[in-house]
Tab-separated table of C-alpha atoms in Angstrom:
chain	number	residue	atom	x	y	z
A	1	MET	CA	30.593	7.254	-9.594
A	2	ALA	CA	28.232	4.435	-10.444
A	3	GLY	CA	24.558	5.221	-10.692
A	4	LYS	CA	21.814	3.783	-8.570
A	5	VAL	CA	19.463	0.932	-9.378
A	6	PHE	CA	15.848	1.950	-8.832
A	7	PHE	CA	12.309	1.383	-9.886
A	8	ALA	CA	9.387	3.803	-10.029
A	9	VAL	CA	5.776	2.681	-10.347
A	10	THR	CA	2.239	3.794	-9.662
A	11	MET	CA	0.520	1.519	-7.145
A	12	SER	CA	-3.091	1.379	-6.039
A	13	LEU	CA	-3.774	1.731	-2.320
A	14	ASP	CA	-4.508	-1.997	-2.245
A	15	GLY	CA	-1.119	-2.833	-3.694
A	16	PHE	CA	-1.614	-3.427	-7.426
A	17	ILE	CA	0.437	-1.964	-10.263
A	18	ALA	CA	-1.715	-3.469	-13.012
A	19	PRO	CA	-5.408	-4.330	-13.089
A	20	VAL	CA	-6.965	-7.630	-14.162
A	21	PRO	CA	-4.185	-10.208	-13.707
A	22	ASP	CA	-4.952	-12.306	-16.788
A	23	VAL	CA	-4.859	-9.469	-19.320
A	24	THR	CA	-1.509	-8.501	-20.842
A	25	VAL	CA	-0.672	-5.171	-22.399
A	26	GLY	CA	0.009	-7.197	-25.542
A	27	GLU	CA	-3.652	-8.234	-25.645
A	28	VAL	CA	-4.850	-4.704	-25.006
A	29	PHE	CA	-3.073	-3.438	-28.081
A	30	ALA	CA	-3.626	-6.482	-30.287
A	31	PRO	CA	-5.907	-5.926	-33.300
A	32	GLY	CA	-9.492	-6.107	-32.029
A	33	GLY	CA	-8.265	-6.455	-28.442
A	34	GLN	CA	-10.385	-3.623	-27.208
A	35	ASP	CA	-13.602	-5.394	-28.172
A	36	ASP	CA	-12.979	-7.866	-25.329
A	37	PRO	CA	-14.842	-6.919	-22.114
A	38	ARG	CA	-11.852	-8.069	-20.019
A	39	VAL	CA	-9.657	-5.687	-21.958
A	40	GLN	CA	-12.215	-2.901	-21.628
A	41	ARG	CA	-12.127	-3.426	-17.873
A	42	TRP	CA	-8.334	-3.353	-17.939
A	43	MET	CA	-8.390	-0.051	-19.844
A	44	ARG	CA	-10.885	1.513	-17.439
A	45	LYS	CA	-8.953	0.449	-14.358
A	46	TRP	CA	-5.581	1.324	-15.832
A	47	SER	CA	-6.880	4.812	-16.588
A	48	GLU	CA	-8.023	5.241	-12.989
A	49	LEU	CA	-4.698	4.078	-11.628
A	50	GLN	CA	-2.609	6.249	-13.913
A	51	SER	CA	-4.945	9.250	-14.036
A	52	TRP	CA	-2.429	11.471	-12.224
A	53	VAL	CA	0.175	11.036	-14.961
A	54	PHE	CA	-1.775	11.423	-18.212
A	55	PRO	CA	-2.309	15.215	-18.000
A	56	GLN	CA	1.325	15.967	-17.180
A	57	ARG	CA	3.212	18.072	-19.648
A	58	PHE	CA	6.283	15.830	-19.633
A	59	PHE	CA	4.271	12.663	-20.179
A	60	ARG	CA	2.415	14.225	-23.105
A	61	GLU	CA	5.574	15.577	-24.699
A	62	ASN	CA	7.482	12.327	-24.303
A	63	LEU	CA	4.730	10.294	-25.952
A	64	LYS	CA	4.070	13.059	-28.489
A	65	LEU	CA	0.438	13.321	-27.401
A	66	GLY	CA	0.358	17.048	-27.960
A	67	GLU	CA	1.472	20.412	-26.688
A	68	GLY	CA	0.975	21.724	-23.189
A	69	GLY	CA	-0.194	19.927	-20.102
A	70	ALA	CA	-0.089	20.201	-16.333
A	71	GLU	CA	2.937	21.502	-14.497
A	72	GLY	CA	3.857	21.175	-10.862
A	73	LEU	CA	5.207	18.471	-8.602
A	74	ASP	CA	3.639	15.555	-10.502
A	75	ASN	CA	5.208	16.802	-13.719
A	76	ASP	CA	8.555	17.558	-12.098
A	77	LEU	CA	8.802	14.067	-10.620
A	78	SER	CA	7.838	12.369	-13.893
A	79	LYS	CA	10.487	14.352	-15.682
A	80	ALA	CA	13.137	13.762	-13.012
A	81	THR	CA	12.532	10.008	-13.189
A	82	PHE	CA	13.051	10.105	-16.926
A	83	GLU	CA	16.149	12.287	-16.730
A	84	ARG	CA	17.981	10.213	-14.125
A	85	THR	CA	17.477	7.055	-16.182
A	86	GLY	CA	20.535	6.118	-18.234
A	87	VAL	CA	19.243	2.643	-19.064
A	88	SER	CA	16.071	0.652	-18.428
A	89	VAL	CA	15.800	-3.070	-17.765
A	90	MET	CA	12.519	-4.838	-18.428
A	91	GLY	CA	10.956	-8.285	-18.502
A	92	LYS	CA	9.781	-10.159	-21.553
A	93	ARG	CA	6.072	-9.639	-20.956
A	94	MET	CA	6.452	-5.894	-20.558
A	95	PHE	CA	8.478	-5.715	-23.731
A	96	ASP	CA	5.955	-7.802	-25.672
A	97	GLY	CA	3.156	-5.476	-24.616
A	98	GLY	CA	5.196	-2.378	-25.269
A	99	GLU	CA	6.255	-3.560	-28.684
A	100	ARG	CA	2.597	-3.183	-29.643
A	101	ALA	CA	1.784	-0.161	-27.485
A	102	TRP	CA	4.698	2.222	-27.882
A	103	PRO	CA	4.814	4.672	-30.752
A	104	GLU	CA	7.535	4.073	-33.338
A	105	GLU	CA	9.707	6.467	-31.380
A	106	ALA	CA	9.679	4.401	-28.173
A	107	PRO	CA	9.556	6.615	-25.056
A	108	PHE	CA	12.903	5.565	-23.489
A	109	HIS	CA	15.524	7.353	-25.600
A	110	THR	CA	18.251	5.190	-24.002
A	111	PRO	CA	19.414	1.586	-24.256
A	112	VAL	CA	16.888	-0.897	-22.844
A	113	PHE	CA	17.874	-4.396	-21.743
A	114	VAL	CA	15.135	-7.001	-22.047
A	115	VAL	CA	15.495	-10.123	-19.884
A	116	THR	CA	14.166	-12.938	-22.050
A	117	HIS	CA	14.782	-16.459	-23.290
A	118	THR	CA	14.218	-15.236	-26.845
A	119	GLU	CA	17.385	-14.636	-28.858
A	120	ARG	CA	17.165	-11.563	-31.018
A	121	ASP	CA	19.466	-8.943	-32.481
A	122	PRO	CA	19.419	-5.468	-30.956
A	123	TRP	CA	16.400	-3.511	-32.150
A	124	GLU	CA	17.090	0.140	-32.782
A	125	ARG	CA	14.215	2.628	-32.779
A	126	PRO	CA	14.154	6.231	-33.911
A	127	GLY	CA	14.807	8.686	-31.094
A	128	GLY	CA	17.635	6.851	-29.367
A	129	THR	CA	15.977	3.769	-27.902
A	130	THR	CA	17.778	0.491	-28.630
A	131	PHE	CA	16.460	-2.762	-27.200
A	132	HIS	CA	19.065	-5.395	-26.295
A	133	PHE	CA	17.924	-8.929	-25.554
A	134	VAL	CA	19.698	-10.648	-22.658
A	135	ASN	CA	19.407	-14.409	-22.341
A	136	ASP	CA	21.552	-15.121	-19.300
A	137	GLY	CA	19.569	-13.734	-16.413
A	138	ILE	CA	18.959	-10.657	-14.324
A	139	GLU	CA	22.476	-10.211	-12.972
A	140	SER	CA	23.993	-10.235	-16.422
A	141	ALA	CA	21.326	-7.790	-17.619
A	142	LEU	CA	22.133	-5.455	-14.754
A	143	LEU	CA	25.883	-5.614	-15.372
A	144	GLN	CA	25.340	-4.688	-19.000
A	145	ALA	CA	22.871	-1.989	-18.016
A	146	ARG	CA	25.248	-0.428	-15.476
A	147	ASP	CA	28.014	-0.436	-18.015
A	148	ALA	CA	25.843	1.316	-20.596
A	149	ALA	CA	24.424	3.784	-18.076
A	150	GLY	CA	27.779	5.171	-16.966
A	151	ASP	CA	27.155	7.469	-14.032
A	152	ARG	CA	23.404	7.710	-14.642
A	153	ASP	CA	20.882	5.448	-12.934
A	154	VAL	CA	19.463	2.114	-14.028
A	155	ARG	CA	15.692	1.821	-13.893
A	156	ILE	CA	14.094	-1.568	-13.431
A	157	ALA	CA	11.105	-0.692	-15.577
A	158	GLY	CA	8.983	-3.755	-14.727
A	159	GLY	CA	6.923	-5.815	-14.677
A	160	ALA	CA	6.271	-6.732	-11.096
A	161	ASP	CA	7.923	-10.126	-11.448
A	162	LEU	CA	11.229	-8.640	-12.608
A	163	ILE	CA	11.115	-5.977	-9.893
A	164	GLN	CA	10.591	-8.720	-7.307
A	165	GLN	CA	13.541	-10.709	-8.628
A	166	TYR	CA	15.829	-7.681	-8.361
A	167	LEU	CA	14.506	-6.747	-4.909
A	168	ASN	CA	14.962	-10.289	-3.605
A	169	SER	CA	18.494	-10.343	-4.962
A	170	GLY	CA	19.360	-7.207	-2.985
A	171	LEU	CA	20.168	-5.348	-6.207
A	172	VAL	CA	17.737	-2.440	-5.828
A	173	ASP	CA	19.107	0.660	-4.094
A	174	GLU	CA	15.909	2.644	-3.901
A	175	PHE	CA	12.443	2.878	-5.328
A	176	SER	CA	9.566	5.286	-5.758
A	177	ILE	CA	5.893	4.513	-5.514
A	178	SER	CA	3.209	6.939	-6.588
A	179	LEU	CA	0.393	5.744	-4.360
A	180	ALA	CA	-2.925	6.384	-6.069
A	181	PRO	CA	-6.195	6.809	-4.143
A	182	VAL	CA	-7.680	3.892	-6.015
A	183	LEU	CA	-8.773	0.403	-5.024
A	184	LEU	CA	-8.435	-2.147	-7.814
A	185	GLY	CA	-9.490	-5.254	-5.896
A	186	ALA	CA	-7.505	-7.510	-8.241
A	187	GLY	CA	-4.545	-7.369	-10.562
A	188	ILE	CA	-0.804	-7.753	-10.351
A	189	ARG	CA	0.651	-6.952	-6.956
A	190	LEU	CA	3.893	-5.013	-6.692
A	191	PHE	CA	5.012	-6.891	-3.589
A	192	ASP	CA	4.272	-10.526	-4.223
A	193	GLN	CA	6.735	-13.319	-3.566
A	194	ILE	CA	8.918	-10.891	-1.651
A	195	ASP	CA	11.647	-12.155	0.655
A	196	ALA	CA	10.402	-9.667	3.234
A	197	ASP	CA	12.690	-10.800	6.062
A	198	ARG	CA	15.781	-9.831	4.102
A	199	ILE	CA	14.748	-6.357	2.943
A	200	ALA	CA	14.936	-3.315	5.214
A	201	LEU	CA	13.397	-0.067	4.020
A	202	THR	CA	13.781	3.562	4.986
A	203	GLN	CA	11.344	6.192	3.782
A	204	VAL	CA	13.406	9.046	2.353
A	205	ARG	CA	10.764	11.149	0.585
A	206	SER	CA	7.021	11.545	0.778
A	207	ASP	CA	5.278	14.307	-1.177
A	208	ALA	CA	1.582	14.678	-1.779
A	209	THR	CA	-0.486	15.977	-4.631
A	210	GLU	CA	-3.705	14.090	-5.398
A	211	VAL	CA	-1.521	11.009	-4.977
A	212	THR	CA	1.410	10.492	-2.611
A	213	HIS	CA	4.867	10.064	-4.094
A	214	LEU	CA	6.947	7.886	-1.780
A	215	THR	CA	10.636	7.069	-2.038
A	216	TYR	CA	12.392	4.356	-0.029
A	217	THR	CA	15.932	3.100	0.152
A	218	ALA	CA	16.291	-0.679	0.363
A	219	THR	CA	19.088	-2.548	2.117
A	220	LYS	CA	19.762	-6.213	2.687
A	221	ARG	CA	19.515	-7.506	6.214
B	1	MET	CA	-24.436	17.125	13.832
B	2	ALA	CA	-23.711	13.445	13.553
B	3	GLY	CA	-20.119	12.312	13.745
B	4	LYS	CA	-18.185	10.512	11.054
B	5	VAL	CA	-17.501	6.815	10.717
B	6	PHE	CA	-13.801	6.149	10.242
B	7	PHE	CA	-11.008	3.694	10.760
B	8	ALA	CA	-7.329	4.297	11.430
B	9	VAL	CA	-4.700	1.599	11.095
B	10	THR	CA	-0.998	1.096	10.509
B	11	MET	CA	-0.348	-0.784	7.265
B	12	SER	CA	2.880	-2.227	5.879
B	13	LEU	CA	3.953	-1.056	2.437
B	14	ASP	CA	2.878	-4.459	1.126
B	15	GLY	CA	-0.617	-4.045	2.501
B	16	PHE	CA	-0.773	-5.964	5.774
B	17	ILE	CA	-2.141	-4.696	9.093
B	18	ALA	CA	-1.158	-7.802	11.042
B	19	PRO	CA	1.697	-10.250	10.538
B	20	VAL	CA	1.454	-14.059	10.386
B	21	PRO	CA	-2.148	-14.758	9.347
B	22	ASP	CA	-2.712	-17.807	11.518
B	23	VAL	CA	-1.691	-16.238	14.837
B	24	THR	CA	-4.332	-14.364	16.860
B	25	VAL	CA	-3.629	-11.711	19.464
B	26	GLY	CA	-5.433	-14.072	21.827
B	27	GLU	CA	-2.703	-16.679	21.293
B	28	VAL	CA	0.056	-14.109	21.712
B	29	PHE	CA	-1.173	-13.208	25.172
B	30	ALA	CA	-2.288	-16.677	26.240
B	31	PRO	CA	-0.249	-18.225	29.084
B	32	GLY	CA	2.908	-19.673	27.532
B	33	GLY	CA	1.952	-18.241	24.128
B	34	GLN	CA	5.249	-16.483	23.705
B	35	ASP	CA	7.176	-19.764	23.793
B	36	ASP	CA	5.722	-20.590	20.375
B	37	PRO	CA	8.067	-19.656	17.479
B	38	ARG	CA	5.073	-18.545	15.381
B	39	VAL	CA	4.078	-16.174	18.140
B	40	GLN	CA	7.656	-14.962	18.506
B	41	ARG	CA	7.659	-14.156	14.823
B	42	TRP	CA	4.340	-12.353	15.192
B	43	MET	CA	5.757	-10.259	18.048
B	44	ARG	CA	8.875	-9.357	16.078
B	45	LYS	CA	6.949	-8.366	12.968
B	46	TRP	CA	4.248	-6.549	14.912
B	47	SER	CA	6.947	-4.501	16.635
B	48	GLU	CA	8.451	-3.532	13.277
B	49	LEU	CA	5.094	-2.512	11.889
B	50	GLN	CA	4.078	-0.468	14.916
B	51	SER	CA	7.511	0.878	15.795
B	52	TRP	CA	6.480	4.457	15.000
B	53	VAL	CA	3.754	4.453	17.654
B	54	PHE	CA	5.393	2.828	20.691
B	55	PRO	CA	7.642	5.765	21.649
B	56	GLN	CA	4.847	8.350	21.416
B	57	ARG	CA	3.958	10.189	24.563
B	58	PHE	CA	0.212	9.749	24.075
B	59	PHE	CA	0.475	6.016	23.426
B	60	ARG	CA	2.604	5.529	26.540
B	61	GLU	CA	0.316	7.610	28.734
B	62	ASN	CA	-2.845	5.937	27.490
B	63	LEU	CA	-1.487	2.457	28.173
B	64	LYS	CA	0.167	3.628	31.399
B	65	LEU	CA	3.570	2.502	30.159
B	66	GLY	CA	5.345	5.377	31.873
B	67	GLU	CA	6.015	9.075	31.829
B	68	GLY	CA	7.342	11.035	28.885
B	69	GLY	CA	7.773	9.985	25.305
B	70	ALA	CA	8.133	11.450	21.845
B	71	GLU	CA	6.209	14.530	20.767
B	72	GLY	CA	5.531	15.852	17.297
B	73	LEU	CA	3.278	14.942	14.417
B	74	ASP	CA	3.148	11.193	15.147
B	75	ASN	CA	2.092	11.940	18.699
B	76	ASP	CA	-0.385	14.636	17.696
B	77	LEU	CA	-2.102	12.337	15.213
B	78	SER	CA	-2.298	9.432	17.687
B	79	LYS	CA	-3.855	11.751	20.225
B	80	ALA	CA	-6.253	13.333	17.721
B	81	THR	CA	-7.484	9.893	16.642
B	82	PHE	CA	-8.192	9.041	20.259
B	83	GLU	CA	-9.895	12.328	21.018
B	84	ARG	CA	-12.264	12.293	18.055
B	85	THR	CA	-13.462	8.789	18.938
B	86	GLY	CA	-16.743	8.783	20.830
B	87	VAL	CA	-17.298	5.046	20.405
B	88	SER	CA	-15.363	2.121	18.919
B	89	VAL	CA	-16.799	-0.861	17.088
B	90	MET	CA	-14.760	-4.052	16.878
B	91	GLY	CA	-14.979	-7.651	15.730
B	92	LYS	CA	-15.069	-10.709	17.929
B	93	ARG	CA	-11.521	-11.833	17.234
B	94	MET	CA	-10.090	-8.421	18.066
B	95	PHE	CA	-12.052	-8.349	21.288
B	96	ASP	CA	-10.937	-11.853	22.269
B	97	GLY	CA	-7.310	-10.888	21.777
B	98	GLY	CA	-7.734	-7.590	23.537
B	99	GLU	CA	-9.478	-9.150	26.496
B	100	ARG	CA	-6.161	-10.848	27.225
B	101	ALA	CA	-3.870	-8.039	26.067
B	102	TRP	CA	-5.366	-4.845	27.413
B	103	PRO	CA	-4.550	-3.670	30.920
B	104	GLU	CA	-7.440	-3.724	33.418
B	105	GLU	CA	-8.082	-0.106	32.484
B	106	ALA	CA	-8.762	-0.818	28.796
B	107	PRO	CA	-7.400	1.926	26.530
B	108	PHE	CA	-10.709	3.110	25.006
B	109	HIS	CA	-12.349	5.153	27.780
B	110	THR	CA	-15.617	5.138	25.808
B	111	PRO	CA	-18.339	2.612	24.989
B	112	VAL	CA	-17.155	-0.169	22.670
B	113	PHE	CA	-19.560	-2.253	20.591
B	114	VAL	CA	-18.375	-5.785	19.830
B	115	VAL	CA	-19.977	-7.507	16.824
B	116	THR	CA	-20.273	-11.144	17.878
B	117	HIS	CA	-22.539	-14.167	17.974
B	118	THR	CA	-21.773	-14.533	21.689
B	119	GLU	CA	-24.443	-13.190	24.026
B	120	ARG	CA	-22.987	-11.456	27.032
B	121	ASP	CA	-23.944	-8.679	29.435
B	122	PRO	CA	-22.142	-5.352	29.090
B	123	TRP	CA	-18.664	-5.512	30.615
B	124	GLU	CA	-17.634	-2.367	32.392
B	125	ARG	CA	-13.953	-1.658	32.962
B	126	PRO	CA	-12.331	0.946	35.176
B	127	GLY	CA	-11.535	4.190	33.338
B	128	GLY	CA	-14.747	4.525	31.362
B	129	THR	CA	-14.594	1.651	28.844
B	130	THR	CA	-17.757	-0.450	28.646
B	131	PHE	CA	-17.989	-3.292	26.138
B	132	HIS	CA	-21.435	-3.976	24.675
B	133	PHE	CA	-22.010	-7.190	22.753
B	134	VAL	CA	-24.138	-6.862	19.625
B	135	ASN	CA	-25.599	-10.014	18.099
B	136	ASP	CA	-27.577	-8.645	15.165
B	137	GLY	CA	-24.956	-7.496	12.715
B	138	ILE	CA	-22.816	-4.575	11.672
B	139	GLU	CA	-25.606	-2.142	10.823
B	140	SER	CA	-27.235	-2.547	14.201
B	141	ALA	CA	-23.857	-2.162	15.902
B	142	LEU	CA	-23.242	1.060	13.994
B	143	LEU	CA	-26.682	2.472	14.826
B	144	GLN	CA	-26.059	1.832	18.509
B	145	ALA	CA	-22.553	3.238	18.223
B	146	ARG	CA	-23.725	6.437	16.530
B	147	ASP	CA	-26.360	6.901	19.154
B	148	ALA	CA	-23.848	6.527	21.974
B	149	ALA	CA	-21.232	8.713	20.254
B	150	GLY	CA	-23.476	11.768	19.906
B	151	ASP	CA	-21.616	14.314	17.833
B	152	ARG	CA	-18.239	12.568	18.166
B	153	ASP	CA	-16.940	10.073	15.631
B	154	VAL	CA	-17.320	6.303	15.497
B	155	ARG	CA	-14.123	4.367	14.961
B	156	ILE	CA	-14.236	0.958	13.326
B	157	ALA	CA	-11.375	-0.387	15.398
B	158	GLY	CA	-10.840	-3.639	13.476
B	159	GLY	CA	-9.998	-6.277	12.589
B	160	ALA	CA	-9.557	-6.187	8.853
B	161	ASP	CA	-12.600	-8.359	8.253
B	162	LEU	CA	-14.925	-5.954	10.068
B	163	ILE	CA	-13.369	-2.940	8.342
B	164	GLN	CA	-13.971	-4.637	4.979
B	165	GLN	CA	-17.607	-5.316	5.840
B	166	TYR	CA	-18.194	-1.680	6.729
B	167	LEU	CA	-16.320	-0.418	3.666
B	168	ASN	CA	-18.261	-2.718	1.338
B	169	SER	CA	-21.516	-1.563	2.904
B	170	GLY	CA	-20.668	2.062	2.103
B	171	LEU	CA	-20.794	2.961	5.784
B	172	VAL	CA	-17.252	4.351	6.158
B	173	ASP	CA	-16.899	8.112	5.611
B	174	GLU	CA	-13.131	8.317	5.809
B	175	PHE	CA	-10.080	6.440	6.951
B	176	SER	CA	-6.459	6.959	7.885
B	177	ILE	CA	-3.547	4.705	7.102
B	178	SER	CA	-0.150	5.122	8.678
B	179	LEU	CA	1.960	3.551	5.957
B	180	ALA	CA	5.046	1.993	7.521
B	181	PRO	CA	8.287	1.445	5.553
B	182	VAL	CA	8.090	-2.256	6.294
B	183	LEU	CA	7.519	-5.343	4.156
B	184	LEU	CA	5.829	-8.184	6.015
B	185	GLY	CA	5.484	-10.642	3.135
B	186	ALA	CA	2.483	-12.317	4.786
B	187	GLY	CA	-0.260	-11.585	7.271
B	188	ILE	CA	-3.715	-10.081	7.253
B	189	ARG	CA	-4.369	-7.663	4.417
B	190	LEU	CA	-6.296	-4.466	5.049
B	191	PHE	CA	-7.905	-4.523	1.597
B	192	ASP	CA	-8.998	-8.064	0.986
B	193	GLN	CA	-12.401	-9.021	-0.346
B	194	ILE	CA	-13.046	-5.388	-1.180
B	195	ASP	CA	-15.861	-4.436	-3.533
B	196	ALA	CA	-13.401	-2.143	-5.292
B	197	ASP	CA	-15.704	-1.111	-8.125
B	198	ARG	CA	-18.166	0.489	-5.732
B	199	ILE	CA	-15.724	2.523	-3.604
B	200	ALA	CA	-14.292	5.854	-4.776
B	201	LEU	CA	-11.523	7.433	-2.730
B	202	THR	CA	-10.112	10.924	-2.468
B	203	GLN	CA	-6.842	11.591	-0.702
B	204	VAL	CA	-7.458	14.454	1.727
B	205	ARG	CA	-4.293	14.401	3.856
B	206	SER	CA	-0.776	13.054	3.501
B	207	ASP	CA	1.868	13.890	6.085
B	208	ALA	CA	5.243	12.298	6.462
B	209	THR	CA	7.449	11.509	9.419
B	210	GLU	CA	9.371	8.201	9.279
B	211	VAL	CA	6.039	6.814	8.076
B	212	THR	CA	3.401	8.501	5.908
B	213	HIS	CA	0.037	9.279	7.454
B	214	LEU	CA	-2.618	9.179	4.739
B	215	THR	CA	-6.276	10.128	5.015
B	216	TYR	CA	-8.916	9.337	2.403
B	217	THR	CA	-12.616	10.004	2.121
B	218	ALA	CA	-14.667	7.109	0.756
B	219	THR	CA	-17.854	7.413	-1.250
B	220	LYS	CA	-20.114	4.885	-2.908
B	221	ARG	CA	-20.203	4.829	-6.675
């Protein structure tokens, strides 16, 4: 049985999955980056958006931030998202930022396919994460990802632009949004450049903590 | 005890409370309006967005669309929103559209304050709705609304622009969003031109049917 293709993101109530559109994660983690007021704003807003996830036990363990942490639905869902993921697919910009931000033991522990124009040999990290660089587009990346994932699921990790490309191509089976009670006012929208007329959604889960975790199936129409 | 100031809207997952930004409700209900393909698109998208509410017993009764209808949480919440509302406040464009769209017995059954530059005598409708036209701004309209509402709540009925003005002024105590599993791709955003840095939200309710009904309190920061 083939796995599903999904994405899972935290979104602000006004529709953003990243604050401050002109700041990249790469900049945030560049040497001296955090002296820049734009970056400081990004950090502050990012922390607000993601505040539900930082205290979770699974999140802390996976990033080796320390022992312990919160347990409950937020933790269970974070862990379940990780465990269902056989392979992640990400865009170039997300990878570039992550390359600076992730610890040496990158937090995926699976193959990751990076959609990019840059040619590069596979990059193996301790802990089971290997980055593969795909130069022939999103469909090829997904084929390779599905093949590597076996019967587990493929997560479109982001960014927003890559998620939109997969959604518009009808290749996403379902997705989860953790809707945070936060207004960002600006940033990168999850649903931008969406071919809305061709995507039908059904809400299949909705569970509340301090945020609301929503899951939808997507079908072409 | 003074009532609360709130709004309650249906929003698409991509953040819109009305489809097709350049079509007004006034146009939709103008003679011959529905021959216009833009208006036809508006009608189709509006129906998708609001599809959870049309079958509800309370909605049908209040608009005198016929006997019977769905019961359950969607109906209970629609009815509760109506019953808590002692007065509505609305913008000029919403009123202009409604003046064409509402039945003779307008569906408010309370005083309604319309924020407008147009001077006009109060307009009394059968069934208890009286429209008052306020020419000196949103704060004056709210003072008059509070006074008329007594210990019931004041609903900022819309449109988005008026809701944003009240939110940015720190005058909204709480709000409810019925988040529909619909992507519109374009339209009028609920949270546009929001002074996001000055508004702190707390999620206080989240209940799911085929949509998710979210309630937040808003405070200045």
